[in-house]
Coordinates of C-alpha atoms in Angstrom, one line a residue:
M181 CA -0.1 0.0 0.2
E182 CA 1.1 3.4 -0.8
L183 CA 1.4 6.2 2.1
V184 CA 1.7 9.6 2.0
H185 CA 1.4 12.6 4.3
L186 CA 0.0 16.2 3.8
T187 CA 0.1 18.8 6.3
Q188 CA -2.4 21.2 4.7
F189 CA -6.3 20.2 4.6
E190 CA -6.8 22.0 1.4
K191 CA -3.9 20.5 -0.7
R192 CA -5.4 17.1 -0.8
K193 CA -5.9 15.1 -4.4
K194 CA -8.4 13.3 -5.6
A195 CA -9.6 10.0 -3.6
D196 CA -12.3 7.7 -3.3
L197 CA -13.1 8.8 0.4
L198 CA -12.5 11.5 2.6
V199 CA -12.3 10.2 6.2
L200 CA -13.4 13.1 9.2
P201 CA -13.3 11.7 12.6
F202 CA -15.5 12.6 15.5
W203 CA -15.8 12.2 19.4
K204 CA -19.1 11.2 20.6
G205 CA -19.9 14.5 22.7
A206 CA -22.7 15.2 25.4
S207 CA -25.6 16.4 23.1
R208 CA -24.0 15.8 19.2
P209 CA -20.6 14.8 17.6
E210 CA -17.5 16.9 18.0
E211 CA -14.9 17.2 15.7
A212 CA -11.8 15.5 16.3
T213 CA -9.6 17.7 14.1
T214 CA -9.3 21.3 13.2
Y215 CA -10.0 20.4 9.4
K216 CA -13.6 21.3 8.6
L217 CA -16.0 21.1 5.5
Q218 CA -18.9 23.7 5.3
I219 CA -21.6 21.6 3.4
P220 CA -25.2 21.5 4.0
L221 CA -25.4 17.7 3.9
L222 CA -23.0 17.4 6.5
T223 CA -24.2 20.0 8.7
A224 CA -27.7 18.4 8.8
V225 CA -26.5 15.2 9.6
L226 CA -24.7 16.3 12.5
K227 CA -27.8 18.3 13.6
M228 CA -30.4 15.5 13.0
G229 CA -28.4 12.9 15.1
D230 CA -27.9 10.4 12.5
F231 CA -24.6 10.0 13.4
Q232 CA -23.5 10.2 17.1
G233 CA -19.6 9.7 17.0
K234 CA -20.0 6.1 19.0
E235 CA -16.7 4.1 18.8
G236 CA -16.4 2.2 15.2
E237 CA -19.5 4.1 14.0
V238 CA -19.3 4.8 10.3
L239 CA -21.6 7.1 8.1
F240 CA -20.9 7.6 4.3
L241 CA -21.9 10.7 2.6
Y242 CA -21.7 12.0 -0.9
A243 CA -19.1 14.7 -1.2
E244 CA -20.3 17.6 -3.9
G245 CA -17.4 19.8 -4.7
Q246 CA -14.9 17.9 -3.0
A247 CA -11.7 16.2 -4.2
E248 CA -13.3 12.9 -3.3
S249 CA -16.3 11.0 -4.2
R250 CA -17.4 10.4 -0.5
I251 CA -17.1 11.5 3.1
A252 CA -16.9 8.8 5.7
L253 CA -17.8 10.3 9.3
L254 CA -15.8 8.1 11.7
G255 CA -16.8 7.8 15.5
L256 CA -14.1 7.5 17.9
G257 CA -16.3 7.2 21.2
P258 CA -15.9 9.9 24.1
K259 CA -12.8 12.0 24.0
D260 CA -11.8 11.2 27.5
K261 CA -11.8 7.4 26.9
M262 CA -9.9 7.2 24.0
T263 CA -6.9 4.7 23.9
L264 CA -4.5 3.3 21.5
E265 CA -6.9 0.2 20.9
S266 CA -9.8 2.3 20.9
L267 CA -8.3 3.9 17.7
R268 CA -7.5 0.7 16.3
K269 CA -10.9 -0.6 16.7
S270 CA -12.4 2.6 15.2
Y271 CA -10.3 2.6 12.0
G272 CA -10.2 -1.0 11.9
A273 CA -14.0 -0.5 11.3
L274 CA -13.6 2.1 9.0
S275 CA -10.9 -0.2 7.1
K276 CA -13.5 -2.9 6.8
A277 CA -16.3 -0.8 5.7
C278 CA -14.3 0.5 2.9
L279 CA -13.4 -2.9 1.7
A280 CA -17.0 -3.6 1.4
K281 CA -17.4 -0.5 -0.6
K282 CA -14.4 -1.4 -2.7
F283 CA -12.9 2.2 -2.2
K284 CA -9.2 2.2 -3.0
T285 CA -7.9 5.3 -2.2
L286 CA -8.5 7.5 1.2
N287 CA -7.6 10.8 2.6
V288 CA -7.7 10.5 6.2
A289 CA -7.5 13.4 8.6
V290 CA -5.8 12.0 11.7
P291 CA -7.5 12.9 14.9
L292 CA -5.9 15.6 17.8
S293 CA -5.7 14.3 21.3
D294 CA -3.2 14.8 24.2
R295 CA -4.0 11.2 25.6
L296 CA -1.7 9.7 23.5
T297 CA 1.7 10.8 21.8
D298 CA 1.9 11.7 18.2
Q299 CA 3.4 8.5 17.5
E300 CA 0.6 6.5 19.5
R301 CA -2.0 8.3 17.4
M302 CA -0.5 7.5 14.2
A303 CA 0.2 4.0 15.1
G304 CA -3.6 3.4 16.2
V305 CA -4.9 5.1 12.9
A306 CA -2.2 3.1 10.6
E307 CA -2.7 -0.1 12.4
G308 CA -6.3 -0.1 12.1
L309 CA -6.5 0.8 8.4
L310 CA -3.8 -1.7 7.7
L311 CA -4.2 -4.9 9.7
P312 CA -8.2 -6.0 8.1
N313 CA -6.7 -5.0 5.0
Y314 CA -5.8 -8.3 3.9
V315 CA -7.4 -11.2 2.2
Y316 CA -6.3 -14.8 1.2
D317 CA -7.6 -15.6 -1.9
R318 CA -4.9 -16.7 -4.4
L319 CA -6.5 -20.5 -4.1
K320 CA -9.9 -19.1 -6.0
S321 CA -10.5 -18.9 -9.5
P322 CA -10.5 -15.2 -11.0
N323 CA -14.3 -14.3 -11.7
P324 CA -15.2 -10.9 -12.7
E325 CA -18.6 -11.5 -12.2
D326 CA -18.0 -12.1 -8.5
A327 CA -19.6 -9.1 -6.5
D328 CA -17.8 -10.2 -3.3
E329 CA -14.4 -10.2 -5.0
A330 CA -12.1 -8.5 -2.3
I331 CA -10.3 -5.3 -3.5
L332 CA -7.8 -4.1 -1.1
L333 CA -7.2 -0.2 -0.2
Q334 CA -4.0 0.9 -2.1
K335 CA -3.5 4.3 -1.3
V336 CA -3.9 6.2 2.2
T337 CA -2.9 10.0 2.5
F338 CA -2.8 10.9 6.0
I339 CA -3.5 14.4 6.8
S340 CA -1.7 15.7 9.9
D341 CA 0.3 18.5 11.6
D342 CA 2.9 15.8 12.9
K343 CA 6.0 16.2 10.6
N344 CA 7.1 12.6 11.5
A345 CA 3.3 11.3 10.7
L346 CA 4.6 9.5 7.4
E347 CA 7.6 7.7 9.5
H348 CA 5.2 6.6 11.9
A349 CA 2.6 5.2 9.8
E350 CA 5.7 3.6 7.8
E351 CA 6.9 1.9 10.7
V352 CA 3.7 0.1 11.4
A353 CA 3.5 -0.9 7.6
A354 CA 6.9 -2.4 8.0
I355 CA 5.6 -4.8 10.8
C356 CA 2.1 -5.3 9.1
D357 CA 4.4 -6.7 6.2
G358 CA 5.6 -9.1 8.6
V359 CA 2.0 -10.1 10.1
D360 CA 0.8 -10.7 6.5
Y361 CA 4.0 -12.7 5.7
A362 CA 3.0 -14.9 8.7
R363 CA -0.5 -15.1 7.9
D364 CA 0.0 -16.5 4.2
L365 CA 2.4 -19.0 5.6
I366 CA -0.6 -20.0 7.9
N367 CA -3.3 -19.8 5.5
G368 CA -1.6 -21.8 2.5
N369 CA -2.5 -25.2 1.5
A370 CA -0.6 -27.8 3.8
D371 CA 0.4 -29.6 0.7
E372 CA 2.2 -26.5 -0.5
V373 CA 3.7 -25.2 3.2
T374 CA 5.7 -28.2 3.7
P375 CA 9.2 -28.4 5.9
Q376 CA 10.7 -27.9 2.8
Y377 CA 8.7 -24.8 1.8
L378 CA 9.5 -23.2 5.2
A379 CA 13.2 -23.8 4.5
Q380 CA 13.0 -22.2 1.0
C381 CA 11.2 -19.1 2.5
A382 CA 14.2 -19.1 5.3
H383 CA 16.7 -19.0 2.1
G384 CA 14.5 -16.4 0.4
L385 CA 14.7 -13.8 3.5
A386 CA 18.4 -14.4 3.7
K387 CA 18.8 -13.6 0.0
E388 CA 16.5 -10.3 0.4
H389 CA 18.2 -9.3 3.5
K390 CA 22.0 -9.3 4.1
Q391 CA 21.5 -9.1 7.8
I392 CA 20.1 -12.6 7.9
K393 CA 22.0 -15.7 7.8
T394 CA 19.9 -19.0 7.2
T395 CA 21.2 -22.5 7.9
V396 CA 18.9 -25.5 7.2
F397 CA 19.5 -29.2 8.8
D398 CA 18.1 -31.8 6.3
K399 CA 17.3 -35.2 7.7
K400 CA 21.0 -36.5 7.7
R401 CA 22.3 -33.8 9.8
I402 CA 19.2 -34.0 12.1
E403 CA 20.1 -37.7 12.6
K404 CA 23.8 -36.8 13.1
E405 CA 22.6 -33.9 15.9
E406 CA 20.6 -36.9 17.5
M407 CA 17.5 -34.8 17.5
G408 CA 15.4 -37.9 18.4
L409 CA 12.3 -36.1 19.1
L410 CA 11.9 -34.5 16.1
L411 CA 12.7 -37.7 14.1
A412 CA 10.3 -39.5 15.8
V413 CA 7.3 -37.1 15.0
N414 CA 8.7 -37.0 11.5
R415 CA 8.5 -41.1 11.4
G416 CA 4.8 -41.1 9.8
S417 CA 5.4 -38.5 7.1
A418 CA 6.4 -39.1 3.6
L419 CA 8.1 -35.5 3.9
E420 CA 11.3 -35.2 5.6
P421 CA 12.0 -32.8 8.5
A422 CA 13.9 -29.6 8.5
F423 CA 15.5 -27.7 11.1
I424 CA 15.6 -24.0 10.1
I425 CA 18.2 -21.5 11.9
M426 CA 17.8 -18.0 11.0
E427 CA 20.2 -15.5 12.5
Y428 CA 20.0 -11.5 12.4
K429 CA 22.7 -9.3 13.6
G430 CA 21.5 -6.2 14.1
N431 CA 24.1 -5.3 16.8
P432 CA 27.0 -7.5 16.4
K433 CA 29.2 -5.6 18.9
S434 CA 26.6 -6.7 21.6
S435 CA 26.6 -10.2 23.1
D436 CA 22.5 -9.7 23.9
H437 CA 20.9 -12.0 22.1
T438 CA 17.3 -13.2 21.7
V439 CA 16.2 -16.5 20.3
I440 CA 12.7 -17.3 19.2
I441 CA 11.4 -20.6 18.8
G442 CA 8.5 -21.4 16.7
K443 CA 6.4 -24.9 16.7
G444 CA 6.6 -25.9 12.8
I445 CA 4.3 -28.6 12.4
T446 CA 3.0 -27.7 8.9
Y447 CA 0.1 -30.0 9.4
D448 CA -1.2 -32.4 12.4
T449 CA -3.4 -35.5 12.1
G450 CA -2.7 -36.5 15.3
G451 CA -0.5 -39.6 14.8
L452 CA -1.7 -42.7 15.9
N453 CA -3.7 -41.0 18.1
I454 CA -5.5 -39.4 15.3
K455 CA -7.8 -36.7 15.5
P456 CA -11.5 -36.8 14.7
T457 CA -13.6 -35.1 12.2
G458 CA -13.9 -31.5 13.0
G459 CA -10.6 -31.7 14.9
M460 CA -8.3 -31.8 12.0
E461 CA -9.5 -29.5 9.2
T462 CA -7.8 -26.2 10.5
M463 CA -4.5 -28.2 11.3
K464 CA -2.5 -26.2 8.9
C465 CA -2.3 -23.5 11.2
D466 CA -0.1 -25.8 13.5
M467 CA 2.8 -24.0 12.2
S468 CA 1.7 -20.5 13.5
G469 CA 4.5 -20.5 16.0
A470 CA 7.0 -20.9 13.3
A471 CA 5.1 -18.3 10.9
A472 CA 5.2 -15.6 13.7
C473 CA 8.8 -16.3 13.8
F474 CA 9.2 -15.7 10.1
G475 CA 7.1 -12.4 10.3
T476 CA 8.8 -11.1 13.1
L477 CA 12.4 -11.7 11.6
L478 CA 11.0 -9.8 8.2
A479 CA 9.6 -6.8 10.5
V480 CA 13.2 -6.5 12.4
C481 CA 14.8 -6.4 9.0
N482 CA 12.4 -3.9 7.6
L483 CA 12.9 -1.9 10.8
G484 CA 16.6 -2.1 11.0
L485 CA 16.2 -3.0 14.8
K486 CA 19.5 -2.7 16.7
V487 CA 19.3 -6.3 18.3
N488 CA 20.6 -9.8 17.8
L489 CA 17.8 -12.2 17.0
T490 CA 17.8 -15.9 16.0
A491 CA 14.7 -17.7 15.0
V492 CA 14.6 -21.6 15.2
I493 CA 11.9 -23.6 13.5
P494 CA 11.8 -27.7 14.1
A495 CA 9.6 -28.5 11.2
T496 CA 7.7 -31.7 10.4
E497 CA 4.1 -33.0 9.5
N498 CA 2.7 -35.1 12.2
S499 CA 1.2 -37.7 9.9
V500 CA 0.1 -41.3 10.0
D501 CA 1.8 -44.3 8.6
A502 CA 3.0 -47.7 9.4
N503 CA 6.3 -46.0 10.6
S504 CA 4.5 -43.6 12.9
F505 CA 6.1 -43.6 16.3
K506 CA 3.8 -45.8 18.6
P507 CA 2.3 -44.2 22.1
G508 CA 4.2 -46.1 25.3
D509 CA 7.8 -46.3 23.5
V510 CA 10.9 -44.5 24.5
Y511 CA 12.6 -42.0 22.4
R512 CA 16.0 -40.4 23.4
S513 CA 16.3 -36.5 22.9
Y514 CA 19.0 -34.3 21.9
L515 CA 19.6 -33.3 25.5
G516 CA 20.0 -37.2 25.9
K517 CA 17.0 -37.7 28.4
T518 CA 14.6 -40.2 27.2
V519 CA 10.8 -39.6 26.8
E520 CA 8.0 -42.1 27.1
M521 CA 5.7 -41.2 24.2
M522 CA 2.3 -40.9 25.9
N523 CA 0.0 -39.6 23.0
S524 CA 1.2 -39.2 19.6
D525 CA -1.2 -35.9 19.2
A526 CA 1.1 -34.1 21.8
E527 CA 3.8 -34.0 19.3
G528 CA 4.4 -29.9 19.4
R529 CA 5.9 -30.2 22.6
L530 CA 8.6 -33.0 21.4
V531 CA 9.9 -30.9 18.4
L532 CA 10.3 -28.1 20.7
A533 CA 12.1 -29.8 23.3
D534 CA 14.9 -30.6 20.9
A535 CA 15.1 -27.2 19.8
L536 CA 14.9 -25.8 23.2
A537 CA 17.8 -27.8 24.1
Y538 CA 20.0 -26.9 20.7
A539 CA 19.5 -23.6 21.1
C540 CA 20.8 -23.6 24.9
Q541 CA 23.6 -25.5 23.9
K542 CA 24.6 -23.9 20.7
L543 CA 23.3 -20.6 20.5
K544 CA 24.5 -18.4 23.5
P545 CA 21.1 -16.9 24.1
T546 CA 20.4 -14.1 26.7
R547 CA 16.7 -15.1 26.6
I548 CA 14.6 -17.9 24.8
I549 CA 10.9 -17.3 23.6
D550 CA 8.9 -19.9 22.0
L551 CA 5.6 -19.8 20.5
A552 CA 3.4 -22.6 19.8
T553 CA -0.2 -23.6 19.2
L554 CA 0.2 -26.2 21.8
T555 CA -2.7 -27.1 24.0
G556 CA -6.4 -26.8 22.9
A557 CA -6.5 -26.4 26.9
I558 CA -5.7 -22.6 26.5
E559 CA -8.1 -21.8 24.3
I560 CA -10.8 -23.4 26.7
S561 CA -9.1 -21.2 29.6
L562 CA -8.6 -18.1 27.7
G563 CA -10.5 -18.2 24.2
S564 CA -9.4 -15.8 21.7
E565 CA -8.8 -12.8 23.6
A566 CA -5.6 -13.7 25.2
S567 CA -2.5 -16.2 24.9
G568 CA -1.1 -18.1 27.7
I569 CA 2.5 -17.3 29.0
M570 CA 4.5 -19.3 31.3
S571 CA 7.7 -18.3 32.3
T572 CA 10.9 -19.0 34.5
D573 CA 11.7 -15.3 34.7
D574 CA 9.4 -12.5 36.1
G575 CA 11.5 -9.6 34.2
L576 CA 11.0 -11.3 30.9
A577 CA 7.3 -12.5 31.6
N578 CA 6.5 -9.0 32.7
A579 CA 8.1 -7.1 29.6
L580 CA 6.3 -9.9 27.2
M581 CA 2.9 -8.9 29.0
E582 CA 3.5 -5.1 28.9
A583 CA 4.4 -5.6 25.1
G584 CA 1.3 -7.6 24.8
E585 CA -0.9 -4.7 26.5
Q586 CA 0.7 -2.0 24.0
T587 CA 0.0 -4.2 21.0
F588 CA -3.3 -5.8 22.6
E589 CA -1.8 -9.3 21.7
R590 CA -2.5 -9.9 25.5
L591 CA -0.9 -12.5 27.3
W592 CA -2.2 -14.0 30.4
R593 CA 0.4 -15.7 32.8
M594 CA 0.0 -19.3 33.9
P595 CA 2.0 -21.1 36.6
L596 CA 4.8 -23.7 36.6
Y597 CA 4.5 -25.3 39.5
D598 CA 7.1 -27.9 40.8
E599 CA 4.0 -29.8 41.6
Y600 CA 3.2 -30.4 37.6
K601 CA 6.6 -32.4 37.6
E602 CA 5.3 -35.4 39.3
R603 CA 2.5 -35.9 36.6
L604 CA 5.3 -36.4 33.9
K605 CA 7.4 -39.1 35.9
S606 CA 7.6 -42.3 34.2
D607 CA 8.6 -46.0 35.2
I608 CA 10.9 -46.6 32.3
A609 CA 12.0 -43.1 30.9
D610 CA 13.0 -40.2 32.0
F611 CA 10.1 -38.2 31.5
K612 CA 6.5 -38.6 30.4
S613 CA 5.4 -36.5 27.3
W614 CA 1.6 -36.2 28.5
N615 CA -0.5 -36.9 31.3
G616 CA -4.1 -36.4 30.4
R617 CA -6.3 -33.3 30.1
S618 CA -5.9 -31.7 34.0
A619 CA -3.7 -28.5 33.8
S620 CA -2.7 -29.6 30.2
S621 CA -1.3 -26.5 29.3
C622 CA 0.7 -26.1 32.3
V623 CA 2.0 -29.6 32.2
A624 CA 3.2 -29.2 28.9
A625 CA 5.1 -26.2 29.7
T626 CA 6.8 -28.0 32.4
F627 CA 7.8 -30.6 30.0
L628 CA 9.3 -27.9 28.2
K629 CA 10.8 -26.6 30.9
F630 CA 13.0 -29.6 31.2
F631 CA 15.1 -28.9 28.3
V632 CA 15.8 -25.2 29.1
E633 CA 18.9 -24.6 31.3
D634 CA 18.1 -22.9 34.7
T635 CA 20.5 -19.7 33.9
I636 CA 18.8 -19.0 30.8
P637 CA 15.8 -16.4 31.0
W638 CA 12.6 -18.4 29.3
A639 CA 9.1 -17.7 28.2
H640 CA 6.7 -20.3 26.3
L641 CA 3.8 -18.5 24.6
D642 CA 0.8 -20.9 24.2
I643 CA -1.1 -19.3 21.1
A644 CA -3.5 -22.1 20.2
G645 CA -6.7 -19.8 21.0
T646 CA -5.3 -16.6 19.1
A647 CA -3.5 -17.8 16.1
Y648 CA -6.4 -19.1 13.8
V649 CA -10.0 -17.8 14.3
T650 CA -13.0 -19.0 12.4
E651 CA -14.7 -15.2 12.8
P652 CA -13.4 -12.0 11.9
K653 CA -12.8 -9.7 15.1
K654 CA -12.3 -6.2 15.3
Y655 CA -9.2 -5.3 13.2
M656 CA -8.6 -9.0 12.5
P657 CA -9.6 -10.8 9.4
K658 CA -10.8 -14.4 9.6
Y659 CA -8.6 -17.6 9.9
A660 CA -4.6 -16.6 10.5
S661 CA -4.0 -13.6 12.6
G662 CA -0.5 -13.2 12.6
V663 CA -0.4 -13.1 16.4
G664 CA 3.1 -12.7 18.0
V665 CA 4.6 -11.0 15.3
R666 CA 3.4 -7.5 16.8
L667 CA 4.0 -8.5 20.3
L668 CA 7.4 -9.6 19.5
V669 CA 8.7 -6.5 17.8
E670 CA 7.2 -4.3 20.2
F671 CA 9.3 -6.4 23.1
L672 CA 12.5 -6.1 21.1
K673 CA 11.9 -2.3 20.7
R674 CA 11.5 -2.0 24.4
L675 CA 15.0 -3.9 25.3
P676 CA 17.1 -1.8 27.3
V677 CA 19.6 0.5 25.2
S678 CA 22.3 -0.9 27.6
K679 CA 21.7 -4.6 26.3
R680 CA 21.6 -3.6 22.8
S681 CA 25.2 -2.0 22.9

C-alpha cells in the first residue's frame, strides 16, 4: 500500500473517500480535528443526530464539490476514553467498511488528542487501517462477475500537522508486512507449506536481507545431531523434517541475543492418536508459531532494529503411517534424556524440546521465547482474547506482558508449579510426554522446562486460541491472525539500550 502525508487539508488530491473523525459528545458529535467542511449535508446530518460519534460508527455521505467521491464520518467514542486500542478498533471498522464498498484510495484526517503521543495516535490509525486490509484468495479462480471479490486499499494519505506522521505510519506498515507474511504461511495449503517450503522461505529471506544468515539441517544432519524427538514425530510423514536457523545481527558489537523458537508442525493429523472429524481440518495452522517467527524476523529487518535475533524452526508433519511412532514407546531427545511417548497428538512439545535444548547448548542466548499452538486447553481457558504465557523469569514475563498490552496481543500468565513435574514421571523413561487433560497447558510447559537451562530466562507462549480464528474480530480478518509478530517486535523495541550496545 502507498502511504502519503499532507500537512495542509486544502491540498489533498483526488481520492475515493475523505475520512473525518468525531468524538461522541454530550449532545452532538464533536470534530476530532481542526479541519472542517462547510457543506449543507454534513451540517444537517450532525444536527439531526443520524451520526452520534460512537466508537467504530461509520456513516458515508456523498461529497459535492470536493476532491473525494464520498465522505466518511468516523466515530471515535468519548474523547476522555480514547486509547490506542480504541483507535485501532475505530479505524479497523472504517477499513472493513471501505473494503465492503471497494474503495481504493483514502484521504484520512488524523484526530488530535493529548491522551496519546503523536506516534501512538498514528500507530492506532495506521494499524486499524492496515491490519484488516488483507485477504487470502490466491486459491480462488478469478471471476469478474463475483460481487464479493475483495479489493484492498491501495493508497492512504494521512492529513496531520505531525511532521513525522509518515515515518510513524511506515513503521507500522513494516510491521504489518511481517504480520501478513505470517498469515500467508498459515493460510496456505499444507501440501504447499511443507518443511521444505519453510526452508526455501528462510533462504529467500536471507537472499533479500543481507543481515540474515540462514542454516537448514536436512534429515541426515538432524540424525547426526541426534534430535530423536523431532525424528520420532517425523516418522509417519512422507516428507523429511527440516531444522531451520535464521540469524539476524542488528548489533554485532553486543552479546545480547534473543532466540525465538516456533513450533513448525506443517500439518497435524494427531499421529496414531488420530484427531476426529472436526478436529483436523484447520491443522494447517499448527505451524503458526513458526510463521510468527518468520514474520517477526521480516519486520525486524524492515525496521533495521539494533538487536541480535535468531529464529529456530523445528519443522515436520505429524502424519499417520506404518512407521509412525507408537504411544508407549521411549525415544531419546537431543538433550540425552529419554521420553515415554504417551500421546502422538502431543507432538508439538517434542519438536520444541529438541529445539530448546539445541538453542541452549549452541546459540548462547540471553533469553529464549517459544511460540506454539500447543494445547487446546489454553483456548478453553482464555478463548481467543489472550495467549497463555509460562515463564521461568519474572522480568522476561513482565516485559512480554507489557508489550502485549501495548499491541493488544495480550498475555495471561499461567503457573509452572513444581508439583506439575510429578505428573510427568515415568517408570520406564526419564519423563512422560503427556499426562491427560488436567492442567494440560501448564503440564505441557513444564515438560518444555526440562529442556531449558536454569540460567537462561525462558518464556513459552501458547497461542492455540489466538493464532487462527473462524470469525473476523475487530480489526483482525478471519482465519490466520499473525499473532505474535507485533508482540515480539514491540518487546524487542523495548529492550534496554544497555543490552543493545
